[in-house]
Short mmCIF file of C-alpha atoms in Angstrom, two decimals:
data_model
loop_
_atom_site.label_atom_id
_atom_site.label_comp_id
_atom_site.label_asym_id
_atom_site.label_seq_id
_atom_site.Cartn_x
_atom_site.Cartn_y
_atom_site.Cartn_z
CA UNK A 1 97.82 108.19 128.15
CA UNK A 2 95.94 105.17 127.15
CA UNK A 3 95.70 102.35 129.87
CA UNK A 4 96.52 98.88 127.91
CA UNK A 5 99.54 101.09 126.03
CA UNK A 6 100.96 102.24 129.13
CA UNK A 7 100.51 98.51 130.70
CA UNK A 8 102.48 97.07 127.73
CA UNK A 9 105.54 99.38 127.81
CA UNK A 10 105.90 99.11 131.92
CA UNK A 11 105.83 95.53 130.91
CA UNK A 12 108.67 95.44 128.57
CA UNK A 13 110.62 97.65 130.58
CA UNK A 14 109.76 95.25 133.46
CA UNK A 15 111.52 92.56 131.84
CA UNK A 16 108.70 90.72 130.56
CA UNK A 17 108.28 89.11 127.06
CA UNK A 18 105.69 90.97 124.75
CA UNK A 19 103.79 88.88 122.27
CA UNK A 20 102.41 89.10 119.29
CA UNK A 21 99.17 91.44 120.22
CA UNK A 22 100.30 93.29 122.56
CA UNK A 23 103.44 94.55 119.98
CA UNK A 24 100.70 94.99 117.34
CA UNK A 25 99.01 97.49 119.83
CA UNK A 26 102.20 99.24 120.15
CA UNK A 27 102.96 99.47 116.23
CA UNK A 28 99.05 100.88 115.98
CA UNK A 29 99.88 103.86 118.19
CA UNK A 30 99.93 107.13 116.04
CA UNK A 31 103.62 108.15 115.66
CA UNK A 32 103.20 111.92 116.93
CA UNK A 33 101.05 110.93 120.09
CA UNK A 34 101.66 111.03 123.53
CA UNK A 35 101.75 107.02 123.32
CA UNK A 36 104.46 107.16 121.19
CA UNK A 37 106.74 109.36 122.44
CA UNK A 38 106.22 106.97 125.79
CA UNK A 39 107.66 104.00 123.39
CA UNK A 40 110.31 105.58 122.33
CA UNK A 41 111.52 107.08 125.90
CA UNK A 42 111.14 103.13 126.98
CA UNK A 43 113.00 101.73 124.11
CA UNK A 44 115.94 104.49 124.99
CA UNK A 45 116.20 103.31 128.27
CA UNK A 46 115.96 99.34 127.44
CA UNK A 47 119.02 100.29 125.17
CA UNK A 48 121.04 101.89 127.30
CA UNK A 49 120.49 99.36 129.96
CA UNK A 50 121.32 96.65 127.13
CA UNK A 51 124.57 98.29 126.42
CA UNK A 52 125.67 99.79 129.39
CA UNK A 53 125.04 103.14 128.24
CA UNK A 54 127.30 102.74 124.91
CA UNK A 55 126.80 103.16 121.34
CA UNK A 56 128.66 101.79 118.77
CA UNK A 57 129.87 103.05 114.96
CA UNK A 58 130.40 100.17 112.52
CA UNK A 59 131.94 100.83 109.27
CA UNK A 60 130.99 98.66 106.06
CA UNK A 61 133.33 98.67 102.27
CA UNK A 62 131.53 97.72 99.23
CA UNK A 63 133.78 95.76 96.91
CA UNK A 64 131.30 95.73 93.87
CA UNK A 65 127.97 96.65 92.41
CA UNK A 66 126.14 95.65 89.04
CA UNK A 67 123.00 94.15 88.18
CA UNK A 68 122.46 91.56 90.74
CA UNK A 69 120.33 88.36 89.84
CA UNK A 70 118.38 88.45 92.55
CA UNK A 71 116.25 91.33 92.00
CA UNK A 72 115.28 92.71 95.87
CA UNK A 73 112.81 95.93 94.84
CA UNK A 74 114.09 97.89 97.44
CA UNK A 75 117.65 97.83 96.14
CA UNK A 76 120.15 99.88 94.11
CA UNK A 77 121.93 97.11 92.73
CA UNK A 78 118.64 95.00 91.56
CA UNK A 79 118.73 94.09 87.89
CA UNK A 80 115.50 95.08 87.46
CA UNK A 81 115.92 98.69 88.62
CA UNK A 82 118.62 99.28 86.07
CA UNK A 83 120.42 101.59 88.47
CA UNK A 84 123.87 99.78 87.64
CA UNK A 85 123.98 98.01 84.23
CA UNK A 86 127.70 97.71 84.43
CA UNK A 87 129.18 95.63 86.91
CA UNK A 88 132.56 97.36 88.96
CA UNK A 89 134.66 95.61 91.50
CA UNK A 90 137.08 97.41 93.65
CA UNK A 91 140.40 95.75 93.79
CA UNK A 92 141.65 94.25 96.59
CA UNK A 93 143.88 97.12 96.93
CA UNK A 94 141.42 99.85 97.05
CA UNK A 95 139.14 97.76 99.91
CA UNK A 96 142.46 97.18 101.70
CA UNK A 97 143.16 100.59 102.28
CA UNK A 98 139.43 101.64 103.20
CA UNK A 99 139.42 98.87 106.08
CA UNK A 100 142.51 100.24 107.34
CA UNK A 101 140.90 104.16 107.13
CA UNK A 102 137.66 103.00 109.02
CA UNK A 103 139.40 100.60 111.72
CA UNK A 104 142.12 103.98 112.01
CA UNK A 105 139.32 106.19 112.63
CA UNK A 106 138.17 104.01 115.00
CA UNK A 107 134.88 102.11 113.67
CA UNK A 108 134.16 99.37 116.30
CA UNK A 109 133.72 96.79 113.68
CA UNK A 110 134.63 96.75 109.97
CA UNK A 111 132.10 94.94 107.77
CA UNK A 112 133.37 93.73 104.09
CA UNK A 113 130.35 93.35 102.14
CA UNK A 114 129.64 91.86 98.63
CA UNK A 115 126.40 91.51 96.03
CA UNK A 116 125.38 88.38 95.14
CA UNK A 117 126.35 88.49 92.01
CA UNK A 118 130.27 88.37 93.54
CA UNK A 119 131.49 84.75 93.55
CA UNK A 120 131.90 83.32 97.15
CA UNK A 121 135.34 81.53 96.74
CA UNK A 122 136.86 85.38 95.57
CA UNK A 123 134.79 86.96 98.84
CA UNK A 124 136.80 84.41 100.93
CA UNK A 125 140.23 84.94 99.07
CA UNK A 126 139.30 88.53 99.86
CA UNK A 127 138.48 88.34 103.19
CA UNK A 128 142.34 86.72 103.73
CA UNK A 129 143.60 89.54 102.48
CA UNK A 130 141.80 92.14 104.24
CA UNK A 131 142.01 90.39 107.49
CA UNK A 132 145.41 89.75 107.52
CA UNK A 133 145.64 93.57 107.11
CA UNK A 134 143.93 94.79 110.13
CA UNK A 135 144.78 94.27 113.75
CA UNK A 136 144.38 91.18 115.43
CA UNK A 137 141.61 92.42 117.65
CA UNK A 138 139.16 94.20 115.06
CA UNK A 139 135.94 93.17 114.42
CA UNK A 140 135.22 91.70 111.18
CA UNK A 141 131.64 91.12 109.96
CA UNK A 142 130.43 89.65 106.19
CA UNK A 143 127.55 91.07 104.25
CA UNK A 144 127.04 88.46 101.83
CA UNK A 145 125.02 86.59 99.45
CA UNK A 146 123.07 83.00 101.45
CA UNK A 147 125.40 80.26 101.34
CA UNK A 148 125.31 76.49 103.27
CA UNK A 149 127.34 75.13 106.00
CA UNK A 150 130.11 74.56 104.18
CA UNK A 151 130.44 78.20 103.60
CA UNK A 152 129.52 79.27 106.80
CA UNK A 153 132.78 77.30 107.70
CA UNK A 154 134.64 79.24 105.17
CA UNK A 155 133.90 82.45 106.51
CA UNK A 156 134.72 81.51 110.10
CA UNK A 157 138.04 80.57 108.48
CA UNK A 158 138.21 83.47 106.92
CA UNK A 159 138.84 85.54 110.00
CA UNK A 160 135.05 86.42 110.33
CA UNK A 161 133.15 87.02 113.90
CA UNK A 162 129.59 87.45 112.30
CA UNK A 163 127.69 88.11 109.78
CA UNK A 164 124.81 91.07 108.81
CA UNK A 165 121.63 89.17 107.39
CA UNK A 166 118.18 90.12 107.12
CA UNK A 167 114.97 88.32 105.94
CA UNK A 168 113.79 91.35 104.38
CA UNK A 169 110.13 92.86 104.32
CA UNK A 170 108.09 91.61 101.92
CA UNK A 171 110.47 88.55 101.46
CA UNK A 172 110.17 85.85 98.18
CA UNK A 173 107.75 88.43 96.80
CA UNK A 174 110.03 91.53 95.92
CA UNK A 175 112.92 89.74 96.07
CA UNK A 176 114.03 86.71 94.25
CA UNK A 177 114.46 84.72 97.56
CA UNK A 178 113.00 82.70 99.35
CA UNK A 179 112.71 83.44 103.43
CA UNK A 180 113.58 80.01 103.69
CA UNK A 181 116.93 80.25 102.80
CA UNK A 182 117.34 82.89 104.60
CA UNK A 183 116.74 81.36 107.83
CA UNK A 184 119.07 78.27 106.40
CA UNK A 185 122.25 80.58 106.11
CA UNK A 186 121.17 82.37 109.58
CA UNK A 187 121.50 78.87 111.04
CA UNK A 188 124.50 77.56 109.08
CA UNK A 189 126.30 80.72 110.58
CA UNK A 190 125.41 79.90 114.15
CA UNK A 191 126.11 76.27 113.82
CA UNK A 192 129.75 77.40 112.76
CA UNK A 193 130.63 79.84 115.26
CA UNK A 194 129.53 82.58 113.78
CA UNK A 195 127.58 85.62 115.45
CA UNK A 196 124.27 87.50 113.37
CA UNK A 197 123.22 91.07 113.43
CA UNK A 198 119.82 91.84 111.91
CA UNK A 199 116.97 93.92 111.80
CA UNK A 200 113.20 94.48 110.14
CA UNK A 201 113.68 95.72 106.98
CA UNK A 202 113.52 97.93 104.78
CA UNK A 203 109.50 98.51 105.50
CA UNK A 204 108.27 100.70 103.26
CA UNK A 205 104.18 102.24 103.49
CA UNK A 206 102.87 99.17 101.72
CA UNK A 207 103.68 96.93 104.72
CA UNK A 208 101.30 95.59 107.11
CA UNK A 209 101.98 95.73 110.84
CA UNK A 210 101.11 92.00 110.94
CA UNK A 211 103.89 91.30 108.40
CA UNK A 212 106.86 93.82 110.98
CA UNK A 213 105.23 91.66 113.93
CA UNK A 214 105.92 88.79 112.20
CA UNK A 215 109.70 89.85 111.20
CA UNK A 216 110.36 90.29 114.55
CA UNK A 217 109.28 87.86 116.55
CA UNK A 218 111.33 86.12 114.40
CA UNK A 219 114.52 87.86 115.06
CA UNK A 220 113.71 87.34 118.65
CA UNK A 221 113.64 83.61 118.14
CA UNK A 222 117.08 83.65 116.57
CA UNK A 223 119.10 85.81 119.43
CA UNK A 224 121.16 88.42 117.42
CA UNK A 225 123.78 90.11 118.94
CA UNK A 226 121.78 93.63 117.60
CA UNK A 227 118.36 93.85 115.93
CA UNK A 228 116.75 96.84 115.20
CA UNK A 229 114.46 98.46 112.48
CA UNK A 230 115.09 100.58 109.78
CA UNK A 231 112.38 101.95 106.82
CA UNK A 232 113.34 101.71 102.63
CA UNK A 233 115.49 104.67 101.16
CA UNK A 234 114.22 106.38 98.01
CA UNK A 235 115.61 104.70 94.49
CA UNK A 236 114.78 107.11 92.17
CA UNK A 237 113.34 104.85 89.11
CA UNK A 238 113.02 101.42 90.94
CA UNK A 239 109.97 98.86 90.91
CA UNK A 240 108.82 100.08 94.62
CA UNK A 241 108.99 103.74 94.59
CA UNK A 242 105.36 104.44 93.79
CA UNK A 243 105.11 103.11 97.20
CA UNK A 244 106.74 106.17 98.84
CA UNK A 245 108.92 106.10 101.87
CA UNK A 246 107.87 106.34 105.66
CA UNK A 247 108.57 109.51 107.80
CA UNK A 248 111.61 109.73 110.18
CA UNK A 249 108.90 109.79 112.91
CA UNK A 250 106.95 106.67 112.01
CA UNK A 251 110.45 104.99 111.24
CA UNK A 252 111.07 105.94 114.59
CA UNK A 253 108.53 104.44 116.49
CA UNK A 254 108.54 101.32 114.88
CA UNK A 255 111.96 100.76 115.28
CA UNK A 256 111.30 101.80 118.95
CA UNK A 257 107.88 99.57 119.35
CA UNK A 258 110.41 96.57 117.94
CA UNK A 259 112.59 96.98 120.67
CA UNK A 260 110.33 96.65 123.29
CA UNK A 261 109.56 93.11 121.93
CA UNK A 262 113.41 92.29 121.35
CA UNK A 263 114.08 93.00 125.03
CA UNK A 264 117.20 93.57 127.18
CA UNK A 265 119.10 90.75 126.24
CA UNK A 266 119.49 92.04 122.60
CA UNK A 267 122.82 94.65 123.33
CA UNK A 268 122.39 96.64 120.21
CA UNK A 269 119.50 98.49 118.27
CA UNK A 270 120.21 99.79 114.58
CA UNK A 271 117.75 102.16 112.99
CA UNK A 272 118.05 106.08 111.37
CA UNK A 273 120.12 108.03 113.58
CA UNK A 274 118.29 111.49 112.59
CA UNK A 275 115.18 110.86 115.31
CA UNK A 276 116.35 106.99 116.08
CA UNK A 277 119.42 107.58 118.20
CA UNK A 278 116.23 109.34 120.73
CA UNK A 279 114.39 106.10 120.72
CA UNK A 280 117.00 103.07 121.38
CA UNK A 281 119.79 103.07 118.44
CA UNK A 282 122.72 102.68 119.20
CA UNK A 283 124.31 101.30 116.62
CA UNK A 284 125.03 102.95 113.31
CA UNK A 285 127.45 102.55 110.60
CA UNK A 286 130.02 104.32 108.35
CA UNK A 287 130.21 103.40 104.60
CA UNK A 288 132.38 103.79 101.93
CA UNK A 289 132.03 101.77 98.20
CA UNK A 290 129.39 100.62 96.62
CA UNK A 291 125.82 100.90 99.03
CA UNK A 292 122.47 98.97 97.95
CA UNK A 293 120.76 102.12 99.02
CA UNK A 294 122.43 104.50 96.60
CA UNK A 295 122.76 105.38 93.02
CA UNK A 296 126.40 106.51 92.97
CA UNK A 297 129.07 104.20 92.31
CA UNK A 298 131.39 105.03 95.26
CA UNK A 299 129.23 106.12 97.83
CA UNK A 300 129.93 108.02 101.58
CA UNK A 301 126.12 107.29 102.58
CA UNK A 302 126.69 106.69 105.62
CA UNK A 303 129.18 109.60 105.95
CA UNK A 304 132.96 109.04 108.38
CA UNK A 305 133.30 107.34 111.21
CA UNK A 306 133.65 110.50 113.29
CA UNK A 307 130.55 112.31 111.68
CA UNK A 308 128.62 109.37 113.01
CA UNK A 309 130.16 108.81 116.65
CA UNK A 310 129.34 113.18 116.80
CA UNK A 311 125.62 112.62 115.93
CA UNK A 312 125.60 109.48 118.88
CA UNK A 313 127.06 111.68 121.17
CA UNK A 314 124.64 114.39 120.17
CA UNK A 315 122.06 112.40 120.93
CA UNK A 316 123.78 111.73 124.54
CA UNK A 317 125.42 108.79 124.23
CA UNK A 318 128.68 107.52 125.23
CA UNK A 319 130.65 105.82 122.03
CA UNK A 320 132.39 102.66 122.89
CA UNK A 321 136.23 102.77 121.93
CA UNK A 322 138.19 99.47 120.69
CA UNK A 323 136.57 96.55 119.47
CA UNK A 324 132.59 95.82 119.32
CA UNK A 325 131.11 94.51 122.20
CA UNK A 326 128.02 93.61 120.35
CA UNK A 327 130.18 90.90 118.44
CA UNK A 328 131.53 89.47 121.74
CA UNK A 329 134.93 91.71 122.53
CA UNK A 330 134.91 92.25 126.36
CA UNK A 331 133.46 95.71 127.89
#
């Protein structure tokens, strides 16, 4: 076991803050040594403390897909990977009813989320809708396009207790947007009220451990209510797959080297579930509609609610019941 490795971990799981180097080392372990498999046995424990043992399933409804203007490589929906060049919006119907399935089933939170291509003002009408459909006490989350303080208001009024935003790998290069604005709406949504779940991705081979250092040091700075780490699905045809996709393994011990950095007082830790749920995540999601990280037009991706909480509990976990505590409902 190498010396300065082992030093770091005992550190994080100490308590103490790990910079910028001394995360780098970690990243710069190989993902099938001894060092690593030390990372990821911290970064289960840090999780469980975080969360008192519990894992959570969140379940996300895509109301439409189409070519979206603002071009992220990694994505399904991206104009220029031509993966949808007809746009289709699920009524308001349709999403109604696959809220209520997922919040039945017993998702902890239920996520609407839209492209950006999807006007704001008819996210918000549907947003009404849907929250006036499900209980009282559910957890409602937005996956939306950026939007200013005004908007973050709108949301909030909208029934919303957080949002799910990301300033993605390889940021303002391939993607239309600029990280900037990214960290604008992240602010807007905490200056109204609103909580934010994020994470470093989607990292792909062509990423520099300097660049998922950099990601998450600045998730630390902006106190989520979960973080985590997750690595770019295949897109058959689209601008970045000559780039190939990490291993579940390396995945896996990034996402587990990132939460040593995010510490305790993150509560939740999203990543892959096939070798992440081993190394801190607990948190994973059920999805129905359309899915920026597939090709079919209705999508299950993320497979039911109850597949999910089995592959938590698998992993030995215990799966929180009611309402998320990530998002601020009471253990």
């Amino acid at each position: 076991m190498d010396k300065k490795i082992d030093q770091i971990i005992h550190k994080a799981l100490d308590g103490g803050e790990i910079n910028e180097g001394e995360l780098l080392s970690l990243l710069s372990v190989q993902s099938l040594s001894e060092e690593s498999f030390m990372i990821r046995y911290a970064s289960r424990k840090m999780s469980e403390a975080a969360s008192g043992g519990k894992a959570e399933v969140h379940a996300q409804v895509g109301i439409d897909n189409g070519p979206c203007p603002k071009n992220c490589g990694f994505c399904s929906f991206a104009a220029v990977n031509k993966v949808f060049p007809q746009p289709v919006i699920r009524s308001l119907e349709e999403v109604i009813a696959s809220c209520l399935t997922l919040e039945a089933d017993g998702a902890n939170a239920v996520y609407l989320m839209e492209t950006a291509r999807y006007p704001f003002a008819d996210f918000i009408r549907m947003a009404r809708e849907v929250k006036a459909a499900l209980k009282p006490e559910t957890t409602f989350i937005a996956n939306t396009d950026d939007f200013d303080e005004e908007g973050a208001r709108a949301l909030k009024e909208a029934g919303f207790h957080g949002i799910y935003h990301v300033v993605h790998m390889g940021e303002g290069t391939t993607t239309a947007i600029e990280p900037r604005t990214r960290l604008k709406t992240i602010a807007a949504a905490q200056k109204a009220g609103l909580l934010i779940g994020t994470a470093v991705e989607p990292i792909g081979p062509e990423h520099s451990k300097e660049e998922i250092v950099e990601k998450t040091m600045l998730i630390r700075e902006m106190g989520p209510v979960h973080a985590g780490a997750g690595g770019r699905v295949h897109i058959p045809g689209s601008v970045l797959e000559a780039h190939g996709v990490l291993t579940g393994a390396q995945t896996s011990h990034i996402l587990a080297a990132v939460k040593l950095a995010i510490g305790y007082q993150v509560r939740g830790h999203c990543g892959g579930l096939e070798m992440g749920a081993m190394a801190g995540v607990n948190l994973t999601w059920a999805e129905v509609g359309s899915n920026p990280r597939d090709t079919e037009t209705n999508t299950v991706r993320g497979s039911t609610v109850k597949l999910r909480q089995d592959e938590l509990r698998e992993a030995g976990w215990e799966v929180l019941e009611g309402p998320s505590v990530m998002f601020g409902a009471s253990a």
